[in-house]
Coordinates of C-alpha atoms in Angstrom, one line a residue:
X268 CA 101.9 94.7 79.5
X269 CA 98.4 93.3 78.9
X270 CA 99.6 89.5 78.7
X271 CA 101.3 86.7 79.7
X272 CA 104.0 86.4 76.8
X273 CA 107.4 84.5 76.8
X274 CA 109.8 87.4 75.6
X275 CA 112.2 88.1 77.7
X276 CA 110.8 91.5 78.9
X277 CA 107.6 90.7 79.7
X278 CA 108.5 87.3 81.6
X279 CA 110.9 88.8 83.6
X280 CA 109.2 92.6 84.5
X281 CA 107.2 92.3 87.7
X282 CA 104.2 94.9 87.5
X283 CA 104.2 96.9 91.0
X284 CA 100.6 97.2 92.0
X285 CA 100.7 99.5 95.6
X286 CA 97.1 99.7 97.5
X287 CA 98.5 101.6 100.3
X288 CA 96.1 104.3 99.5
X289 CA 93.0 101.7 99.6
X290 CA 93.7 98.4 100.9
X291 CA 96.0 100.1 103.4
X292 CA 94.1 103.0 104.2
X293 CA 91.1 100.3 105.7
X294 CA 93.6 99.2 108.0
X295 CA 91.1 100.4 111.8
X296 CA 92.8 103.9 112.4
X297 CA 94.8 104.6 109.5
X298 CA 92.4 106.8 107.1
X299 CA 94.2 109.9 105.6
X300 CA 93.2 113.1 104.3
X301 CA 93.0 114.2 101.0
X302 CA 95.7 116.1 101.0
X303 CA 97.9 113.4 102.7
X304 CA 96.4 110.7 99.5
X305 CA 98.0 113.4 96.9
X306 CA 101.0 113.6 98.2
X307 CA 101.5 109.6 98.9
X308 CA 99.9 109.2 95.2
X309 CA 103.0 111.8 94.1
X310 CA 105.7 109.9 96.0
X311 CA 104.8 106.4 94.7
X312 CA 104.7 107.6 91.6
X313 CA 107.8 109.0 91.6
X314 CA 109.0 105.6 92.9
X315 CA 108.2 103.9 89.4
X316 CA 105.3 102.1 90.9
X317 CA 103.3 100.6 88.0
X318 CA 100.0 100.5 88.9
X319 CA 98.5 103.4 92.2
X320 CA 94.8 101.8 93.8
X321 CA 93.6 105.1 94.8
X322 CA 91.1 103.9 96.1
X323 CA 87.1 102.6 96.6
X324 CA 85.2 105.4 94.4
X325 CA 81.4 104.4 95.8
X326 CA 82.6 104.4 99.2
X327 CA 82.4 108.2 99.7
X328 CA 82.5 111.1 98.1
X329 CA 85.4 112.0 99.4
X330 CA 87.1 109.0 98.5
X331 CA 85.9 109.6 94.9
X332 CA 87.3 112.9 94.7
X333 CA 90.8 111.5 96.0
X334 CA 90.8 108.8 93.2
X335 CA 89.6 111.2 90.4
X336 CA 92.4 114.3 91.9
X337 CA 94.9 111.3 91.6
X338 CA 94.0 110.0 88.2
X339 CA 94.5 113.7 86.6
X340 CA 97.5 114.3 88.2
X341 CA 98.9 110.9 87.3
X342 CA 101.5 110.8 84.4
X343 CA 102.6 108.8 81.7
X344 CA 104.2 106.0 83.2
X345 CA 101.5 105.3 86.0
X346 CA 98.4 103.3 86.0
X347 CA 95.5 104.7 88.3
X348 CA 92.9 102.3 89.9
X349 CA 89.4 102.3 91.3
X350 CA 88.4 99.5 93.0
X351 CA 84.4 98.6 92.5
X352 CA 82.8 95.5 94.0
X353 CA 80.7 93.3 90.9
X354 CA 78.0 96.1 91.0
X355 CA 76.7 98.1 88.4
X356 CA 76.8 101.4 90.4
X357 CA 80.0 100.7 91.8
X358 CA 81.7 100.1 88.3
X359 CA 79.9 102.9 87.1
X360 CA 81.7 105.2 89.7
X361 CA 85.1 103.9 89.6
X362 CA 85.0 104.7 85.4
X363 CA 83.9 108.1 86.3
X364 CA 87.1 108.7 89.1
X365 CA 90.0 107.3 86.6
X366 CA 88.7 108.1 83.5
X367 CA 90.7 111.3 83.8
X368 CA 94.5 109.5 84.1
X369 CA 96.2 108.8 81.3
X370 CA 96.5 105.3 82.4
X371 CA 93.3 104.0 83.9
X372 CA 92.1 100.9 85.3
X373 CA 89.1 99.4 87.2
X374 CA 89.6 96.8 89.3
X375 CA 86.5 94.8 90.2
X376 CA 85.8 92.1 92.1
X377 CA 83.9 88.7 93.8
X378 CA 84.2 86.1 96.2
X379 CA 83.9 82.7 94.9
X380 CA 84.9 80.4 97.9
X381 CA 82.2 78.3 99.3
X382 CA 81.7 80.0 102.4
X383 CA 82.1 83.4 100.9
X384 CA 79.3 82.8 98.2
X385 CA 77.0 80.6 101.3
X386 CA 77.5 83.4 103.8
X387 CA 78.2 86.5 102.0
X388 CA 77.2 86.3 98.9
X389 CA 74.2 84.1 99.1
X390 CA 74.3 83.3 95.2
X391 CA 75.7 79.7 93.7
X392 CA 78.1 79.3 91.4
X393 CA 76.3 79.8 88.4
X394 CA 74.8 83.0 89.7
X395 CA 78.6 84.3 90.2
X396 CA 80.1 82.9 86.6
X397 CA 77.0 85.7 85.4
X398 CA 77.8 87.9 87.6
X399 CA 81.3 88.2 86.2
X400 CA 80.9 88.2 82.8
X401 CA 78.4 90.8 82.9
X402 CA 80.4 93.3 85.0
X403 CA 83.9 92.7 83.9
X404 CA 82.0 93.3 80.4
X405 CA 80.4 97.0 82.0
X406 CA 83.8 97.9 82.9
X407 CA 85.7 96.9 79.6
X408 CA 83.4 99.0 77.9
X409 CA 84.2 102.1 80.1
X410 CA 88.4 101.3 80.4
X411 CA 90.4 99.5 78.3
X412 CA 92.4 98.2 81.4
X413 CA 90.3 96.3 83.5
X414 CA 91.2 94.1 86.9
X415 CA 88.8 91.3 88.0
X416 CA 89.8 89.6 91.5
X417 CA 88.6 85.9 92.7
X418 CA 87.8 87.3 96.7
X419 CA 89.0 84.4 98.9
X420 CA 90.7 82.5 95.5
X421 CA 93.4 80.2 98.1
X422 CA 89.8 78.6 99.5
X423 CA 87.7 78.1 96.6
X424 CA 88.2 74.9 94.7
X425 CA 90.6 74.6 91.8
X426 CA 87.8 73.8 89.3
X427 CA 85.9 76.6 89.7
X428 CA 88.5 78.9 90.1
X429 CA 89.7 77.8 86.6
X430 CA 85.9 78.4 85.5
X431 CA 85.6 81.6 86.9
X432 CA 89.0 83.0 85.5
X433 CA 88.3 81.7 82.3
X434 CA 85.1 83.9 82.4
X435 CA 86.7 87.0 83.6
X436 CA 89.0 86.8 80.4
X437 CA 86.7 86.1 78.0
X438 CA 84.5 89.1 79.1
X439 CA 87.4 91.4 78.5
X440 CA 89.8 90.8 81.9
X441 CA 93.1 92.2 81.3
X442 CA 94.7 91.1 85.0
X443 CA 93.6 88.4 87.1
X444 CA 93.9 88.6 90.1
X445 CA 94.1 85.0 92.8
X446 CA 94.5 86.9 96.4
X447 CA 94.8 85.5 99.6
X448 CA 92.5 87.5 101.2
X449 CA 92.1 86.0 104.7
X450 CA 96.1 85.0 104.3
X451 CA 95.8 81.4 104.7
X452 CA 98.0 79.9 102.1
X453 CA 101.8 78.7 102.7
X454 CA 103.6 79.2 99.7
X455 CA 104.0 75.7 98.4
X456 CA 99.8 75.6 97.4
X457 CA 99.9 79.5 96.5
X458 CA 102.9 78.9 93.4
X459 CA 100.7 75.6 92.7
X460 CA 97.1 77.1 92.4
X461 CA 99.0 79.8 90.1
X462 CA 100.4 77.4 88.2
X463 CA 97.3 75.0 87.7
X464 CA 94.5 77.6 86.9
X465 CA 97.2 79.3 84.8
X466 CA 97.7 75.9 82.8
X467 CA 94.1 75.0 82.3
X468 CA 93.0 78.5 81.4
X469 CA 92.7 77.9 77.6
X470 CA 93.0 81.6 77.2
X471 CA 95.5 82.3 80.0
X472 CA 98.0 84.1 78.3
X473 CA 95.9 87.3 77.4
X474 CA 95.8 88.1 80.7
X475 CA 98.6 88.8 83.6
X476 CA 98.2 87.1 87.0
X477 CA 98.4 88.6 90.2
X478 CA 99.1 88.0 93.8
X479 CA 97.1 90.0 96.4
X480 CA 98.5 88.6 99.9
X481 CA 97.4 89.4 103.4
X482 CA 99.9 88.9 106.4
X483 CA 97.3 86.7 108.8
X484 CA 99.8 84.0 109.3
X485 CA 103.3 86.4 108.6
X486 CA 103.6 84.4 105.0
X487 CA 102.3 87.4 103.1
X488 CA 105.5 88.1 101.4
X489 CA 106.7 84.4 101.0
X490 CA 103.5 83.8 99.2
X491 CA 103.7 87.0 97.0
X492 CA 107.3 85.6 95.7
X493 CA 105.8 82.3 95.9
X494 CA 103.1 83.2 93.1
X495 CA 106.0 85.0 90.7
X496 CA 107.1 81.1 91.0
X497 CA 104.1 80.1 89.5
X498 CA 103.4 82.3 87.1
X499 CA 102.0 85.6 88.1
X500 CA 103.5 88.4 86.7
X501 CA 102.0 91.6 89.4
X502 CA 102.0 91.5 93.0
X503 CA 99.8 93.7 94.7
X504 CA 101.2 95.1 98.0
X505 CA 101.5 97.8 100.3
X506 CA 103.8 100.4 101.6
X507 CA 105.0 98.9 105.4
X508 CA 102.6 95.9 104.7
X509 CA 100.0 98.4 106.1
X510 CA 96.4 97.0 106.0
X511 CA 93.6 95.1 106.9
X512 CA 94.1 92.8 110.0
X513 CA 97.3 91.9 109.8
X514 CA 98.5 94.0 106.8
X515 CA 99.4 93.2 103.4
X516 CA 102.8 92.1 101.7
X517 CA 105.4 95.1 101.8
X518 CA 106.5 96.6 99.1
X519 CA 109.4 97.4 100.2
X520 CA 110.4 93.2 101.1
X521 CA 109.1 92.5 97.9
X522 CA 111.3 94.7 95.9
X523 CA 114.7 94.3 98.2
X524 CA 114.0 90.0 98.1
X525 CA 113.9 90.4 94.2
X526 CA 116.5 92.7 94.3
X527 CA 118.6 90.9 96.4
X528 CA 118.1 87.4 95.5
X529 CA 118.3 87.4 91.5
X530 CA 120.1 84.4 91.4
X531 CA 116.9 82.4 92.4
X532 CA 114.4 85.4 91.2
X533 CA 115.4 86.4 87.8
X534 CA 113.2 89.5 87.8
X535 CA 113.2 93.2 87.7
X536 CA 110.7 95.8 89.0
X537 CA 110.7 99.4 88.6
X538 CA 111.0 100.5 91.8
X539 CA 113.8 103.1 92.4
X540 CA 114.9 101.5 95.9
X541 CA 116.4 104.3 97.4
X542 CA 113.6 106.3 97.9
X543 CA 112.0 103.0 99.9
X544 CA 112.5 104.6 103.6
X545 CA 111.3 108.0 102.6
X546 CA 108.2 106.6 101.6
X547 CA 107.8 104.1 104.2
X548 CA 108.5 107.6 106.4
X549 CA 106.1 109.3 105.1
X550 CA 103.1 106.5 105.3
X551 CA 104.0 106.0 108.8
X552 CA 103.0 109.7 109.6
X553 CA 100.0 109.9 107.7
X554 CA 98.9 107.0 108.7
X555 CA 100.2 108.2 112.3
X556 CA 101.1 103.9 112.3
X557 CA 104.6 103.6 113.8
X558 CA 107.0 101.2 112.1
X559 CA 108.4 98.9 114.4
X560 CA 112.1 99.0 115.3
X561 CA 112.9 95.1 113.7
X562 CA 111.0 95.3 110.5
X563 CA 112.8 94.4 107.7
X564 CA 114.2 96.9 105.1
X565 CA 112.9 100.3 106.6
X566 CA 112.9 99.7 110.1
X567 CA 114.9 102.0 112.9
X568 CA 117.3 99.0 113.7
X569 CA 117.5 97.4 110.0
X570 CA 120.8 98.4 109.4
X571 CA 121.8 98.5 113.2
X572 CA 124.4 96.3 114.8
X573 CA 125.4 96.3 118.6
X574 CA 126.7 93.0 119.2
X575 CA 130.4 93.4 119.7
X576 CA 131.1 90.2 117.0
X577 CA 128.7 92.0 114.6
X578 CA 130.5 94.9 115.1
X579 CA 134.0 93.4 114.4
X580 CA 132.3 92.1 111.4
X581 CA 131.1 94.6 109.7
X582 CA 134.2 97.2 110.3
X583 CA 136.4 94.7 108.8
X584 CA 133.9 94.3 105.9
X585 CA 130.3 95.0 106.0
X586 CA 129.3 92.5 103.9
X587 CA 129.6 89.7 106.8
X588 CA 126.1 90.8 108.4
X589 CA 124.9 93.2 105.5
X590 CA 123.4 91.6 102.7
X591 CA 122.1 95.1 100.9
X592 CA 123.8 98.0 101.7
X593 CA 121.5 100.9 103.6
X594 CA 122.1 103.6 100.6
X595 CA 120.2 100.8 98.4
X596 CA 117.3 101.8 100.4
X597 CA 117.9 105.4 101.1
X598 CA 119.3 105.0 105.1
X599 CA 122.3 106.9 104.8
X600 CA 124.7 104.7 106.4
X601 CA 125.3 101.7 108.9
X602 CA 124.5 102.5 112.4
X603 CA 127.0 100.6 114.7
X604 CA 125.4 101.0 118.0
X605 CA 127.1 101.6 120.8
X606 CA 125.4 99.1 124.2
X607 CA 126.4 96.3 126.4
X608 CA 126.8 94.2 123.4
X609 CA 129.8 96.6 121.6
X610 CA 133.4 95.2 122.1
X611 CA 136.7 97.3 122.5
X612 CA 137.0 97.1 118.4
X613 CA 134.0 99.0 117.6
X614 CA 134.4 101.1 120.6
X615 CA 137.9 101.9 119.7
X616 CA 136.7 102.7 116.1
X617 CA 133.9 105.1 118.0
X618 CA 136.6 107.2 119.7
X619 CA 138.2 107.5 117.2
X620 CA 135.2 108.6 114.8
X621 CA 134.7 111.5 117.5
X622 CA 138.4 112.9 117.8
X623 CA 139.8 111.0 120.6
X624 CA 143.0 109.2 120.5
X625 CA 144.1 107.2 123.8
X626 CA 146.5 104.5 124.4
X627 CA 145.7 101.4 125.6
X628 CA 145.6 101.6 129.6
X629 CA 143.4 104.3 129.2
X630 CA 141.1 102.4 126.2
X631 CA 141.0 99.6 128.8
X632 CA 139.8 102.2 131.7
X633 CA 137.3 104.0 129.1
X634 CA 135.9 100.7 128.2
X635 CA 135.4 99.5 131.6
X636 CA 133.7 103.1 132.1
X637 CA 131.6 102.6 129.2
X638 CA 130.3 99.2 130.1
X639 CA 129.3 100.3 133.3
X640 CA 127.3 103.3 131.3
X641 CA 126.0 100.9 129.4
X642 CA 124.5 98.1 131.9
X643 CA 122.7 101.5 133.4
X644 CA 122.0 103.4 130.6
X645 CA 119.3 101.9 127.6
X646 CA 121.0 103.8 124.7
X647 CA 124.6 105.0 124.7
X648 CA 124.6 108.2 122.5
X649 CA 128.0 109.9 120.9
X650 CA 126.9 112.8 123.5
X651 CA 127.5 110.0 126.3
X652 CA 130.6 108.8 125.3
X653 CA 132.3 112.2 125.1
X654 CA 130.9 113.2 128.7
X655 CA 132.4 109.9 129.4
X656 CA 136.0 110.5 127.8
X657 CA 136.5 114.0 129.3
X658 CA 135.2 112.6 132.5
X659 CA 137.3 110.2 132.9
X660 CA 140.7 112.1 131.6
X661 CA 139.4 115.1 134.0
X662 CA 139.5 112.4 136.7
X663 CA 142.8 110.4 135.9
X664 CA 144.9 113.4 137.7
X665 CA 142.4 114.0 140.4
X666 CA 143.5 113.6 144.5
X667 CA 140.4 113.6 145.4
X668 CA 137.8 110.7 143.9
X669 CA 134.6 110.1 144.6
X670 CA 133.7 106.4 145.9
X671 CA 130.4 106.0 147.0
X672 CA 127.1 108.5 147.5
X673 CA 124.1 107.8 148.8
X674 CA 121.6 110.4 148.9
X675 CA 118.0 110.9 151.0
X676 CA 115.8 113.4 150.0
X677 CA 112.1 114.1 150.5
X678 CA 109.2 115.9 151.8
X679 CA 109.9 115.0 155.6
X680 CA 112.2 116.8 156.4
X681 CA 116.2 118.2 155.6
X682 CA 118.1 116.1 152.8
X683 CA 120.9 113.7 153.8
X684 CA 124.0 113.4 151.9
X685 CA 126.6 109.9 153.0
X686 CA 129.5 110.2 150.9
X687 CA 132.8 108.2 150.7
X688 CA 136.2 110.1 149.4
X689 CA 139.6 108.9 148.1
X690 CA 141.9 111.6 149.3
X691 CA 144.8 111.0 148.7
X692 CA 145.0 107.4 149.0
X693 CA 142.6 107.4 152.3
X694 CA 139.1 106.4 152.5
X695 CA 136.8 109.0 154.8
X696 CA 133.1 108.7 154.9
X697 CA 130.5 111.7 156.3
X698 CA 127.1 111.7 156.5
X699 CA 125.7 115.4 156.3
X700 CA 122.5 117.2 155.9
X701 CA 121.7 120.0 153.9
X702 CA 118.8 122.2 152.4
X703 CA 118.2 120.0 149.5
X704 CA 120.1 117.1 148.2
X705 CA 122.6 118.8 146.2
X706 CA 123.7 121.2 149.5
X707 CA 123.7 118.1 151.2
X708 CA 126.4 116.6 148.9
X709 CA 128.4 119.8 148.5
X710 CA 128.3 120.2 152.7
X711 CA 129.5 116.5 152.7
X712 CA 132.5 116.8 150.5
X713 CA 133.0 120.2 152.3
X714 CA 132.9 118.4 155.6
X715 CA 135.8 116.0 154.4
X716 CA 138.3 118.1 152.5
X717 CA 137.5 121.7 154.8
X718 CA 137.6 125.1 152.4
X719 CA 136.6 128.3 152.2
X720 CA 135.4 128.2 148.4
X721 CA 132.3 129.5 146.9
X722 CA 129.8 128.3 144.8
X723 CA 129.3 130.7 141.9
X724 CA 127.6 128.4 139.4
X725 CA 125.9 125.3 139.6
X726 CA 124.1 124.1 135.8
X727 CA 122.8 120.8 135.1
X728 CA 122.0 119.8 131.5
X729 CA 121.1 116.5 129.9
X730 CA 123.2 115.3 127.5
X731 CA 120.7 113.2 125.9
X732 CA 116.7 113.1 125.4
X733 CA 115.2 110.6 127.4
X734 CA 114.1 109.8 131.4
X735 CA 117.2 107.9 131.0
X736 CA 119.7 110.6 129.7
X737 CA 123.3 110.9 131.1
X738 CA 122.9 114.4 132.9
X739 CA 126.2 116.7 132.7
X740 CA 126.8 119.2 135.8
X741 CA 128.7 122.3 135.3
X742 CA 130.0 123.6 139.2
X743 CA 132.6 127.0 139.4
X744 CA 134.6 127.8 142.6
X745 CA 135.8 130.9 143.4
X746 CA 138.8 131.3 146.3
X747 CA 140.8 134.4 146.8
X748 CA 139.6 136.5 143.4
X749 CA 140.7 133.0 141.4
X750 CA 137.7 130.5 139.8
X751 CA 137.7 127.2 138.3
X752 CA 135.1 125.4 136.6
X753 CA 134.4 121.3 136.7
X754 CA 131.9 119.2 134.8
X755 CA 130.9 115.7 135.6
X756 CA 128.2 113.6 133.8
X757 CA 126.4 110.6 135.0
X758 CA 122.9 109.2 134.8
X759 CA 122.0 110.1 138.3
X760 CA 121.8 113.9 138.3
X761 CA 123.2 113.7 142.3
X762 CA 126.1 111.8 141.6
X763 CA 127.2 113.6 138.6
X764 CA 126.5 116.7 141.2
X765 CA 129.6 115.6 143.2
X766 CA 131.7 114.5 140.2
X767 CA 131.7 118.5 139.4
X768 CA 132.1 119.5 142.5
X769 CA 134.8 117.1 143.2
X770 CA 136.7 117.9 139.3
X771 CA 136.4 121.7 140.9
X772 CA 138.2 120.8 144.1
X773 CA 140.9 119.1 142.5
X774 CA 141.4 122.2 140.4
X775 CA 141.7 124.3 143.3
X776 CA 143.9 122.4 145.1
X777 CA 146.0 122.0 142.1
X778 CA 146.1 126.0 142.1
X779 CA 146.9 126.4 145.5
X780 CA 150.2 124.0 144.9
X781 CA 151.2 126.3 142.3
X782 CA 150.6 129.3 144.0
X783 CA 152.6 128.0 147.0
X784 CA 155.1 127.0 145.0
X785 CA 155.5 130.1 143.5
X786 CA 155.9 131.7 146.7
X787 CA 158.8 129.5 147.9
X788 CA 160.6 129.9 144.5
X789 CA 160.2 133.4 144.9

């Protein structure tokens, strides 16, 4: 594509144009290696990006060997960029870093808004319209592809715009780019200044127009898809919005809106979508930028639902909160998370999905069980909820429960354990001390139901990562050459202590029944 045309091909194809690797790599903090640049330059390429900004040639050497390592590893079906400011030098050494690619492009560019060319610049209007012709010229003589960008286009008044465009064209321009560069336009003015400079270009359609959109005000994608509206036919954008400021438009909203919403956006990109998290993966580590949980497409919770209405939703069909599927985007499935939020369906469906089939009074006492987990415990793993199941069923036939424990332990002095028990239907409470808080509990529970048991093993484990994981307790008894082992899990180490050492009780007293019985039978 090297013009605006009205087949149905080239109207509807939306040239890719990613600047991770420049406009995203000036984002404070982000700068990667060279090595890291390769292998990001591989991966969007593989992703049927169009058109790869390496990235800014003059600005180091190192930069400039990135760009030219890119450009002769690039293949066929890929378009390498150098971006040069309107200097000779700089145009000069962006030819030199893409000339290699198959596909090469310099993209050049200068501000033409009032305060940009009063401020920055320092040159008048006439000045600029030179400037233009006589670089975009330089680089069309170097590339046959060449970029030229209107810096700060959404602020410079439509009549010059239109005269500066119309210069850029006519000195050999292939793409034109109108960016929002300090990301100050609502969508509405974006689609309109695209459609007006587009329609008083004279020689508009030898060129395609692009959007460049930065996230200052969070419009940066609305204003991308804004510009398709009026008439641009690239959108320049970044993997995870990464850059600048605020960041840039994501390529991965982009791609999934158009994807999504064809009925209003007849287009088509090449993008292969479900390779969109992998890549978004691996710019978040070599970036070392973390994606935040809630951002759309690729983020941790995109496809995450713990509301308990959600939840109902989407296992009786996910398309009631789901309007792409996660595979579209390479997440592997839907992650129905278990919380506060879940109801008894989804939690139902969770037993179920880890091998445990219950009736209902005992779904009713798991879920209460659960809840209570959950109102303590920030993230309810599969881990969790097994602890939980064959805690509670290990308790269901128990004598002897555990009611309440409240444990004192320090550097003053012995460790106090005050501990209430169900035995047997009655309610005892002790208060002992012990060398530690765990002997404490064990003399405590020893105090109330008297035995002449030892402890053999005593293993703590967490069942989850975290400050906040469940922890599940392991305690074995031994009595008269016989042992018996009990587990119990809660988030507070202590109490999931006397859970064990309670389940291991209960055992033991369940032996001794059978023993006696066995006697008096015999």
């Amino acid at each position: 594509m090297t013009a605006n045309t009205t087949s149905s091909s080239s109207k509807d194809r939306i040239v890719i144009f990613d600047t991770t690797l420049r406009d995203g790599e000036q984002c404070p903090g982000a700068s990667m290696t060279f090595e890291e640049k390769i292998e990001v330059a591989e991966l969007l390429e593989d992703m049927g990006v169009d058109v790869i900004e390496a990235g800014f040639p003059i600005a180091s050497q190192g930069d400039f060997e990135a760009v030219h390592e890119i450009a002769k590893r690039a293949g066929d079906n890929v378009t390498i960029a150098g971006l040069a400011r309107a200097i000779s030098g700089d145009i000069i050494r962006a030819g030199e870093a893409v000339r290699v690619a198959k596909r090469s492009r310099i993209h050049t560019f200068v501000s033409t808004s009032p305060i940009h060319l009063a401020h920055q610049m320092r040159k008048t209007e006439e000045q600029v319209l030179d400037i233009i012709t006589a670089t975009v010229t330089q680089a069309r003589n170097l590339v046959e592809d060449v970029e030229w960008s209107a810096m700060d286009a959404t602020r410079t008044p439509i009549e010059y715009l239109v005269r500066t465009v119309d210069a850029a064209i006519k000195a050999g321009a292939t793409t034109i780019n109108l960016p929002d560069t300090v990301g100050y336009a609502v969508p509405e003015e974006y689609a309109a200044m695209f459609r007006e400079v587009i329609e008083r270009v004279p020689n508009s359609d030898k060129a395609i127009f692009s959007t460049h959109c930065h996230n200052d005000l969070g419009l940066a994608v609305a204003n991308s898809l804004a510009g398709i509206a009026g008439g641009a036919r690239q959108i320049e954008c970044t993997i995870n919005g990464l850059g600048e400021r605020a960041g840039n438009a994501a390529l991965e909203e982009i791609v999934m809106a158009i994807r999504t919403r064809r009925d209003v956006m007849p287009y088509d990109t090449n993008i292969d979508a479900s390779m969109l998290t992998r890549a978004s993966k691996l710019v978040s580590n070599v970036s070392a930028f973390p994606v935040q949980y809630n951002k759309a497409i690729v983020g941790r919770n995109a496809f995450a639902h713990e509301s308990g209405i959600h939840q109902d939703g989407m296992l009786k069909n996910a398309e009631t909160y789901e309007i792409m599927t996660p595979e579209s985007v390479g997440v592997k499935a839907t992650s129905l998370v278990m919380g506060k939020h879940s109801g008894r369906h989804a939690f139902r469906e969770k037993l179920k999905d880890l091998g445990f089939e219950i009736g209902d009074n005992a779904l009713e006492d798991a879920f209460k069980r659960f809840k209570d987990l959950a109102d303590r415990k920030k993230h309810v793993y599969d881990e969790d909820i097994e602890a939980l199941i064959g805690d509670g069923m290990a308790v269901a036939a128990e004598a002897i429960r555990l009611l309440s424990l409240t444990v004192i332990a320090g550097t003053g002095g012995a460790a106090k354990a005050i501990i209430s028990l169900d035995v047997e239907g009655a309610h005892v409470t002790k208060e002992v001390t012990g060398n530690g808080p765990v002997d404490a509990i064990f003399n405590a529970v020893k105090a109330i139901v008297p035995h002449e048991a030892t402890l053999s093993l005593y293993q703590v484990h967490a069942v989850t990562e975290g400050t906040d994981a469940q922890a599940e307790v392991s305690v074995r008894l031994e009595e008269d050459g016989k042992s018996v082992t009990g587990k119990g899990a809660d988030p507070d180490t202590m109490v999931a202590s006397a859970k064990a050492y309670l389940s291991s009780l209960n055992k033991l007293m369940v032996k001794r029944q059978r023993q006696h019985a066995q006697a008096v039978n015999a």
